[in-house]
Short mmCIF file of C-alpha atoms in Angstrom, two decimals:
data_model
loop_
_atom_site.label_atom_id
_atom_site.label_comp_id
_atom_site.label_asym_id
_atom_site.label_seq_id
_atom_site.Cartn_x
_atom_site.Cartn_y
_atom_site.Cartn_z
CA MET A 1 0.07 0.07 0.14
CA THR A 2 1.81 3.14 -1.30
CA GLN A 3 1.31 6.58 -2.42
CA GLY A 4 3.06 8.97 -4.49
CA ASN A 5 4.29 6.42 -7.28
CA GLU A 6 6.18 9.14 -9.20
CA LEU A 7 8.80 9.40 -6.39
CA PHE A 8 9.60 5.59 -6.48
CA SER A 9 12.47 3.93 -7.90
CA LYS A 10 11.79 1.65 -10.95
CA ASP A 11 14.67 -0.80 -9.70
CA LEU A 12 17.32 -1.53 -7.03
CA GLY A 13 19.98 0.34 -8.98
CA GLU A 14 18.06 3.26 -9.23
CA PHE A 15 17.13 3.19 -5.40
CA LEU A 16 20.57 2.79 -4.42
CA ALA A 17 22.02 5.45 -6.48
CA LYS A 18 19.26 7.83 -4.98
CA ILE A 19 20.24 7.10 -1.32
CA ARG A 20 24.15 7.44 -2.02
CA ASP A 21 23.34 10.77 -3.45
CA TRP A 22 21.24 11.78 -0.62
CA TYR A 23 24.07 10.94 1.72
CA LYS A 24 26.82 12.63 -0.24
CA ASN A 25 24.74 15.86 -0.38
CA ASP A 26 23.24 15.48 3.11
CA ARG A 27 19.67 16.08 1.51
CA GLU A 28 17.50 17.44 4.36
CA LYS A 29 19.97 15.98 6.71
CA PHE A 30 19.99 12.38 5.51
CA LYS A 31 23.48 11.76 6.35
CA THR A 32 23.44 13.86 9.62
CA ASN A 33 20.41 11.94 10.84
CA TYR A 34 21.73 8.51 9.60
CA GLU A 35 25.18 9.09 11.48
CA LYS A 36 22.91 9.95 14.70
CA THR A 37 21.18 6.92 14.14
CA ILE A 38 24.43 4.69 14.01
CA GLN A 39 25.77 6.63 17.00
CA GLY A 40 22.78 5.84 19.16
CA LEU A 41 22.59 1.98 18.32
CA GLN A 42 22.07 -0.12 21.46
CA PRO A 43 23.82 -3.50 22.19
CA TYR A 44 21.80 -6.55 21.22
CA PRO A 45 19.73 -8.16 23.98
CA ASP A 46 21.01 -11.38 25.33
CA GLY A 47 20.27 -14.34 23.53
CA THR A 48 19.61 -12.64 20.16
CA PRO A 49 20.18 -15.17 17.38
CA ASP A 50 23.21 -14.27 14.97
CA GLU A 51 20.87 -14.62 11.86
CA VAL A 52 18.86 -11.48 13.01
CA LYS A 53 22.07 -9.29 13.70
CA TRP A 54 23.80 -7.00 11.18
CA ASP A 55 27.06 -5.17 11.63
CA TRP A 56 25.66 -1.42 10.96
CA LYS A 57 28.44 0.86 10.60
CA SER A 58 28.92 4.66 9.70
CA GLY A 59 28.78 5.58 6.02
CA VAL A 60 26.11 4.98 3.30
CA GLU A 61 27.71 1.91 1.79
CA ARG A 62 27.08 -0.33 4.54
CA LEU A 63 23.38 0.67 4.26
CA CYS A 64 23.18 0.07 0.61
CA GLU A 65 25.04 -3.35 1.14
CA PHE A 66 22.03 -4.18 3.55
CA PHE A 67 19.25 -3.22 1.21
CA GLY A 68 20.86 -5.14 -1.64
CA GLU A 69 21.25 -8.19 0.35
CA TRP A 70 17.62 -7.85 1.71
CA TYR A 71 16.45 -7.53 -1.99
CA GLU A 72 17.78 -10.78 -3.01
CA TRP A 73 16.87 -12.59 0.06
CA PRO A 74 15.76 -16.17 -0.39
CA SER A 75 12.73 -16.28 2.07
CA GLY A 76 11.19 -19.20 3.45
CA VAL A 77 8.23 -19.30 6.04
CA HIS A 78 10.54 -19.08 9.20
CA ASN A 79 13.50 -16.79 7.78
CA GLY A 80 11.59 -14.26 5.84
CA LEU A 81 11.55 -11.83 8.67
CA ASP A 82 15.22 -11.96 9.42
CA TYR A 83 15.99 -8.71 7.45
CA ILE A 84 12.95 -6.86 9.13
CA GLU A 85 14.49 -7.70 12.51
CA LYS A 86 18.09 -6.64 11.27
CA PHE A 87 16.64 -3.29 10.11
CA SER A 88 14.68 -2.85 13.28
CA TRP A 89 17.66 -2.60 15.33
CA LEU A 90 18.31 1.06 13.86
CA THR A 91 15.13 2.04 15.97
CA TYR A 92 15.70 -0.27 19.03
CA LYS A 93 15.43 1.94 22.09
CA ASN A 94 17.00 4.53 19.66
CA GLN A 95 15.18 7.99 19.39
CA ALA A 96 17.47 9.20 16.73
CA GLY A 97 16.63 6.00 14.63
CA LEU A 98 13.09 6.52 14.83
CA ASP A 99 13.22 10.08 13.96
CA PHE A 100 15.19 8.89 11.07
CA VAL A 101 12.69 6.31 9.70
CA LEU A 102 9.78 8.25 10.65
CA SER A 103 10.36 11.58 8.74
CA GLY A 104 12.01 13.32 5.56
CA PRO A 105 14.10 11.55 3.53
CA GLY A 106 14.56 8.31 5.88
CA ARG A 107 10.96 7.74 5.61
CA GLU A 108 10.96 8.28 1.93
CA MET A 109 13.71 5.63 1.70
CA THR A 110 11.63 3.14 3.46
CA ALA A 111 8.48 3.78 1.37
CA ASP A 112 10.64 3.59 -1.83
CA PHE A 113 12.07 0.23 -0.86
CA THR A 114 8.74 -1.29 0.42
CA ASN A 115 7.44 -0.26 -3.21
CA LEU A 116 10.22 -2.25 -4.85
CA GLN A 117 9.42 -5.27 -2.62
CA GLY A 118 5.79 -4.85 -3.39
CA MET A 119 6.52 -5.04 -7.24
CA GLN A 120 8.68 -8.16 -6.52
CA MET A 121 5.92 -9.84 -4.84
CA ASP A 122 3.29 -8.93 -7.42
CA GLY A 123 5.55 -10.52 -10.07
CA LYS A 124 6.50 -7.14 -11.71
CA LEU A 125 10.26 -7.64 -11.33
CA ASP A 126 12.63 -10.55 -11.52
CA GLY A 127 10.65 -12.83 -13.99
CA ASP A 128 9.80 -16.32 -12.56
CA LYS A 129 11.89 -16.01 -9.33
CA TRP A 130 8.78 -16.02 -7.02
CA LYS A 131 7.66 -19.37 -8.45
CA MET A 132 10.69 -20.92 -6.75
CA LEU A 133 9.82 -19.10 -3.59
CA ILE A 134 6.11 -20.40 -3.76
CA GLU A 135 7.68 -23.92 -4.18
CA LYS A 136 9.75 -23.28 -1.28
CA TRP A 137 6.92 -22.24 1.12
CA ILE A 138 4.80 -25.03 -0.02
CA GLU A 139 7.77 -27.62 0.96
CA GLU A 140 8.15 -25.90 4.53
CA LEU A 141 4.57 -25.60 5.26
CA GLY A 142 4.05 -29.39 4.44
CA PRO A 143 1.12 -31.27 3.30
CA LYS A 144 -1.03 -31.05 6.41
CA ARG A 145 -1.26 -27.38 6.61
CA MET A 146 -1.48 -26.96 2.74
CA ASP A 147 -4.40 -29.40 2.84
CA GLU A 148 -6.46 -26.44 4.20
CA TYR A 149 -6.11 -24.44 0.99
CA LYS A 150 -7.54 -24.54 -2.52
CA ILE A 151 -4.42 -25.40 -4.84
CA GLU A 152 -4.47 -22.84 -7.71
CA ASP A 153 -2.19 -21.71 -10.45
CA TRP A 154 -0.54 -18.76 -8.48
CA GLN A 155 1.32 -16.53 -10.75
CA THR A 156 2.77 -14.37 -7.92
CA PHE A 157 4.04 -14.58 -4.55
CA ASN A 158 1.30 -12.21 -3.22
CA GLU A 159 -1.39 -14.52 -5.02
CA PHE A 160 -0.04 -17.51 -3.20
CA PHE A 161 0.27 -15.47 0.33
CA ILE A 162 -3.37 -14.59 0.24
CA ARG A 163 -4.36 -18.27 -0.90
CA GLU A 164 -7.99 -19.10 0.00
CA LEU A 165 -9.15 -22.14 2.40
CA LYS A 166 -11.24 -24.78 1.03
CA GLU A 167 -14.92 -24.78 1.71
CA GLY A 168 -16.07 -25.57 5.09
CA ARG A 169 -12.43 -25.20 6.88
CA ARG A 170 -13.54 -22.35 9.12
CA PRO A 171 -17.10 -22.74 9.98
CA VAL A 172 -18.32 -19.64 11.69
CA ASP A 173 -19.46 -20.41 15.40
CA ALA A 174 -22.91 -19.25 16.59
CA LYS A 175 -23.49 -17.64 13.26
CA ASP A 176 -27.18 -16.79 14.24
CA GLU A 177 -26.23 -15.42 17.61
CA ILE A 178 -25.68 -11.62 17.11
CA ASP A 179 -24.22 -11.31 20.64
CA VAL A 180 -21.24 -13.78 20.10
CA VAL A 181 -17.97 -12.29 18.59
CA VAL A 182 -15.60 -14.64 16.61
CA ALA A 183 -11.96 -14.40 15.61
CA PRO A 184 -11.52 -11.96 12.65
CA ALA A 185 -8.42 -14.14 11.31
CA ASP A 186 -6.23 -17.23 12.04
CA CYS A 187 -4.34 -15.22 15.05
CA VAL A 188 -2.86 -15.16 18.28
CA ILE A 189 -5.12 -12.86 20.56
CA ASN A 190 -4.34 -10.56 23.48
CA MET A 191 -6.55 -8.25 25.52
CA ILE A 192 -4.39 -5.21 25.25
CA VAL A 193 -6.23 -2.36 26.61
CA ASP A 194 -9.32 -2.44 29.00
CA ASP A 195 -9.86 1.37 29.46
CA LEU A 196 -9.45 3.19 26.28
CA THR A 197 -9.22 6.79 25.84
CA ALA A 198 -10.53 8.76 22.87
CA LYS A 199 -8.34 11.97 23.54
CA THR A 200 -5.32 11.20 25.66
CA GLN A 201 -2.71 8.43 26.09
CA ILE A 202 -3.20 6.81 29.51
CA PRO A 203 -0.76 4.09 30.47
CA VAL A 204 -2.91 1.03 31.22
CA LYS A 205 -0.90 -2.25 32.25
CA SER A 206 2.11 -0.54 30.36
CA VAL A 207 -0.08 0.08 27.38
CA SER A 208 -1.22 3.29 25.78
CA MET A 209 -3.61 4.06 22.94
CA ASN A 210 -4.92 7.29 21.40
CA ILE A 211 -8.23 6.14 19.73
CA ASN A 212 -8.82 9.34 17.81
CA GLN A 213 -5.35 9.11 16.33
CA LEU A 214 -5.75 5.30 15.62
CA LEU A 215 -9.14 5.88 13.92
CA ALA A 216 -7.61 9.13 12.07
CA ASN A 217 -10.23 11.43 13.88
CA SER A 218 -13.22 9.25 12.74
CA GLU A 219 -16.41 10.80 14.31
CA TYR A 220 -17.05 7.21 15.90
CA ALA A 221 -13.83 7.28 17.97
CA ALA A 222 -15.58 8.56 20.99
CA ARG A 223 -17.98 5.58 20.90
CA PHE A 224 -14.84 3.46 22.35
CA ASP A 225 -13.80 5.77 25.12
CA GLY A 226 -13.61 3.73 28.25
CA GLY A 227 -13.82 0.37 26.15
CA THR A 228 -11.64 -2.54 25.20
CA ALA A 229 -9.18 -3.24 22.57
CA VAL A 230 -8.09 -6.76 21.45
CA SER A 231 -4.98 -7.56 19.45
CA CYS A 232 -5.02 -10.39 16.83
CA ILE A 233 -1.68 -11.05 15.33
CA LEU A 234 -1.17 -13.23 12.19
CA MET A 235 1.59 -15.78 12.04
CA PRO A 236 3.42 -16.03 8.76
CA ASP A 237 2.31 -19.36 7.91
CA ARG A 238 -1.24 -18.92 8.30
CA TYR A 239 -4.33 -17.78 6.41
CA HIS A 240 -4.08 -13.99 5.57
CA TRP A 241 -7.60 -12.89 4.99
CA TYR A 242 -9.66 -10.94 7.86
CA HIS A 243 -13.32 -11.33 8.34
CA SER A 244 -16.00 -9.63 10.40
CA PRO A 245 -16.14 -10.44 13.96
CA VAL A 246 -19.90 -9.55 14.13
CA ALA A 247 -22.97 -9.10 11.89
CA GLY A 248 -24.23 -5.68 11.29
CA GLU A 249 -23.68 -2.67 8.88
CA VAL A 250 -20.35 -1.22 8.10
CA VAL A 251 -21.07 2.51 8.48
CA GLU A 252 -17.58 3.81 7.98
CA ALA A 253 -14.46 2.57 6.04
CA CYS A 254 -11.08 3.99 5.48
CA GLU A 255 -8.65 1.73 3.52
CA ASP A 256 -5.55 3.91 3.59
CA VAL A 257 -4.42 5.96 6.57
CA ASP A 258 -1.09 7.36 5.79
CA GLY A 259 1.52 6.49 8.18
CA ALA A 260 5.10 4.87 8.90
CA TYR A 261 6.21 1.86 7.12
CA TYR A 262 8.84 1.13 9.78
CA GLY A 263 9.60 2.46 13.47
CA PHE A 264 9.17 0.13 16.27
CA LYS A 265 10.65 1.46 19.54
CA SER A 266 11.45 -2.24 20.51
CA LEU A 267 10.66 -5.01 18.08
CA PRO A 268 12.01 -7.62 20.55
CA ASP A 269 9.44 -6.47 23.30
CA LEU A 270 6.63 -7.16 20.73
CA LEU A 271 8.09 -10.55 19.73
CA ASP A 272 9.44 -11.78 23.05
CA LYS A 273 7.05 -10.84 25.93
CA GLY A 274 5.97 -14.23 27.20
CA ASP A 275 3.18 -14.40 24.53
CA VAL A 276 3.29 -12.55 20.98
CA GLY A 277 2.24 -8.92 21.72
CA TYR A 278 1.44 -9.19 25.44
CA GLY A 279 2.17 -6.06 27.30
CA TYR A 280 3.47 -4.29 24.27
CA ASP A 281 3.03 -0.56 23.96
CA TYR A 282 0.49 -0.50 20.93
CA SER A 283 0.69 3.36 20.65
CA ASP A 284 3.46 2.23 17.99
CA PHE A 285 0.41 1.23 15.73
CA GLU A 286 -1.19 4.62 15.78
CA ARG A 287 1.51 5.85 13.46
CA PHE A 288 1.77 2.80 11.22
CA ARG A 289 -0.09 2.59 7.79
CA ARG A 290 -3.37 1.11 8.49
CA GLY A 291 -7.09 0.99 7.42
CA TYR A 292 -10.31 0.79 9.71
CA LEU A 293 -14.06 -0.21 9.49
CA ILE A 294 -16.68 0.76 11.95
CA ILE A 295 -19.38 -1.98 12.27
CA LYS A 296 -22.87 -1.00 13.83
CA THR A 297 -24.45 -4.02 15.73
CA THR A 298 -27.24 -4.94 17.82
CA TYR A 299 -27.12 -5.65 21.61
CA LEU A 300 -29.29 -7.99 23.54
CA ASN A 301 -30.97 -7.85 26.67
CA ALA A 302 -31.19 -10.76 29.24
CA SER A 303 -34.01 -12.35 27.55
CA GLY A 304 -32.31 -12.24 24.16
CA GLY A 305 -34.37 -9.17 22.73
CA PRO A 306 -32.78 -6.25 21.41
CA ALA A 307 -31.40 -3.71 23.64
CA GLY A 308 -30.17 -1.08 21.28
CA GLU A 309 -27.52 -0.68 18.84
CA GLY A 310 -23.74 -0.11 19.41
CA TYR A 311 -20.55 -0.17 17.61
CA VAL A 312 -17.43 -2.50 16.93
CA GLY A 313 -14.26 -1.20 15.33
CA MET A 314 -11.83 -3.29 13.29
CA VAL A 315 -8.29 -1.85 12.54
CA PRO A 316 -6.07 -3.78 10.04
CA VAL A 317 -2.66 -2.61 10.56
CA GLY A 318 0.24 -2.60 8.05
CA LEU A 319 3.32 -3.66 10.14
CA ASN A 320 6.78 -3.72 8.39
CA SER A 321 7.75 -4.59 4.66
CA ILE A 322 4.91 -4.22 2.12
CA ALA A 323 2.38 -2.66 4.55
CA SER A 324 -0.78 -3.88 2.49
CA VAL A 325 -4.25 -3.41 3.82
CA ASN A 326 -6.61 -4.42 1.10
CA PHE A 327 -10.44 -4.29 1.48
CA LEU A 328 -12.77 -6.22 -0.71
CA ASP A 329 -14.81 -3.76 -3.22
CA LYS A 330 -17.92 -3.93 -1.20
CA PHE A 331 -16.24 -2.44 1.73
CA LYS A 332 -13.84 0.23 -0.04
CA PRO A 333 -14.43 3.85 0.81
CA PRO A 334 -16.11 6.14 0.45
CA LEU A 335 -19.31 4.13 1.52
CA GLN A 336 -22.25 6.17 0.20
CA THR A 337 -24.72 3.95 2.35
CA PRO A 338 -24.05 1.61 5.31
CA VAL A 339 -23.04 -1.90 3.96
CA MET A 340 -24.46 -5.10 5.43
CA VAL A 341 -21.91 -7.53 6.72
CA GLU A 342 -22.54 -11.01 7.94
CA LYS A 343 -20.44 -12.42 10.83
CA GLY A 344 -17.55 -14.23 9.50
CA GLU A 345 -17.92 -12.53 6.08
CA ARG A 346 -14.55 -11.80 4.46
CA ILE A 347 -13.49 -8.20 4.67
CA GLY A 348 -10.07 -8.05 2.94
CA ASN A 349 -6.51 -9.54 3.17
CA PHE A 350 -2.78 -8.76 3.97
CA LYS A 351 -0.47 -9.40 1.19
CA TYR A 352 3.12 -10.01 2.25
CA GLY A 353 3.52 -7.29 4.97
CA GLY A 354 0.77 -6.29 7.36
CA SER A 355 -0.39 -8.76 9.97
CA LEU A 356 -2.31 -7.15 12.81
CA ASN A 357 -5.86 -6.58 13.49
CA ILE A 358 -6.99 -4.47 16.37
CA LEU A 359 -10.66 -4.90 17.45
CA LEU A 360 -12.45 -1.99 19.41
CA PHE A 361 -15.38 -2.39 21.65
CA GLU A 362 -17.32 0.01 23.52
CA LYS A 363 -17.16 0.30 27.43
CA ASP A 364 -18.40 -2.78 29.42
CA ARG A 365 -19.52 -4.58 26.16
CA PHE A 366 -16.36 -6.96 25.94
CA PRO A 367 -14.91 -7.45 29.35
CA ALA A 368 -12.93 -10.62 28.58
CA LEU A 369 -12.14 -13.57 26.15
CA GLN A 370 -14.84 -16.14 27.09
CA LEU A 371 -15.13 -19.70 25.62
CA LEU A 372 -17.43 -22.46 25.86
CA GLN A 373 -16.68 -25.98 26.53
CA GLY A 374 -15.40 -28.12 23.54
CA GLN A 375 -14.25 -24.96 21.55
CA ARG A 376 -10.76 -24.42 20.23
CA ILE A 377 -8.48 -22.66 22.49
CA GLY A 378 -5.06 -23.40 20.60
CA VAL A 379 -3.03 -26.43 19.03
CA LEU A 380 -0.61 -28.85 20.13
CA GLU A 381 2.35 -27.52 18.14
CA GLN A 382 5.10 -29.12 16.49
CA THR A 383 8.31 -28.11 18.47
CA GLU A 384 10.00 -26.93 15.24
CA ARG A 385 7.31 -24.30 14.69
CA THR A 386 7.06 -23.12 18.28
CA ALA A 387 10.77 -22.48 18.48
CA LYS A 388 10.51 -20.17 15.64
CA LEU A 389 7.05 -18.33 16.01
CA PHE A 390 6.52 -18.46 19.71
CA ARG A 391 8.43 -17.70 22.99
CA GLY A 392 7.12 -20.17 25.60
CA ALA A 393 6.35 -19.49 29.16
CA ASP A 394 7.54 -16.28 31.17
CA PHE A 395 10.27 -18.17 32.77
CA THR A 396 11.81 -19.73 29.82
CA ARG A 397 14.08 -18.12 26.92
CA SER A 398 13.04 -19.17 23.53
CA ARG A 399 15.51 -20.62 21.07
CA ARG A 400 14.52 -17.87 18.64
CA HIS A 401 12.47 -14.80 18.97
CA GLY A 402 8.82 -15.47 18.23
CA ARG A 403 7.66 -13.31 15.52
CA PRO A 404 4.53 -12.40 13.53
CA THR A 405 4.11 -11.85 9.95
CA PRO A 406 5.80 -8.63 9.03
#
């Protein structure tokens, strides 16, 4: 999801020549701010795997070497995020690094490279290279996981990445019970805030969130004042469509809230908190590229009758890399009239990059995650997958940082 295509490089060579020129001429303090970033680099946390480290140095050539290597990376399911983590060390507890990637030519640099990667994933560069990448992912996922999906003649990696499930593989629970909320995606869920504020950032359990900013000053933001937010993080080897958690009417939609492409204050904190995303400061995501929908739904009273109308928000966030948030045509803005949506109906997808949904609920309407006997609460994982995608218990150290899709 990018803007201003006339500013983007047509290939890697043009991109590298551009940032070399920016550094040489210190365009809008590009060199100055990059060198401040290098000076502010923090030591790697204990236990950081060697494969996600990068020997950042002063000067533009090491930066160009990094982008050149990243562009050529042979991604598999579990190593595709190594370069995102390598790049994140520039901003790890480093205000100079955050300032560099969030503004000016530093932000232009990340947007330009993101666009190049997007063209790669959409098959517009490098010929048939991505057919080999698809074959590698299929091999790593294995027949058991691939059996969930329709097998098609995918022509690009992004077509494969948003592959569709076979019919009946995700039945919608309690579809006719309008008060039951369902998971919007195949995801790891965390209750992240239980006292949202529409106007100011108030720390809650080490978390803060500004709803006005998150929803780009939507007129519906105040509806969630004092309410609850739920984080739904997708893993790289899972289904990458997101669906409506409730039935009702989509009364407002925004597919493209402009924001940053990179800029985590501490990516290890998101990936390694005892559960993916648990306790993380989600105010980071108020500045990332994102979309949102507001769904008007019906509340029930104790006898099962209607007890008025309320609202549920859904915020798909483009994290790092391609930063794509794509709605189906039915939900694309601007909406002239409210659009009916069924519980479990597909809303849109994340292409490679972008893998977080934040659900928003009004005050006192979603106090906790609640399950009925016999419903799925998780999976008995293969140890190889656990070591690469999750951390484990608080009192243990993972063999590798857990990590969501970029």
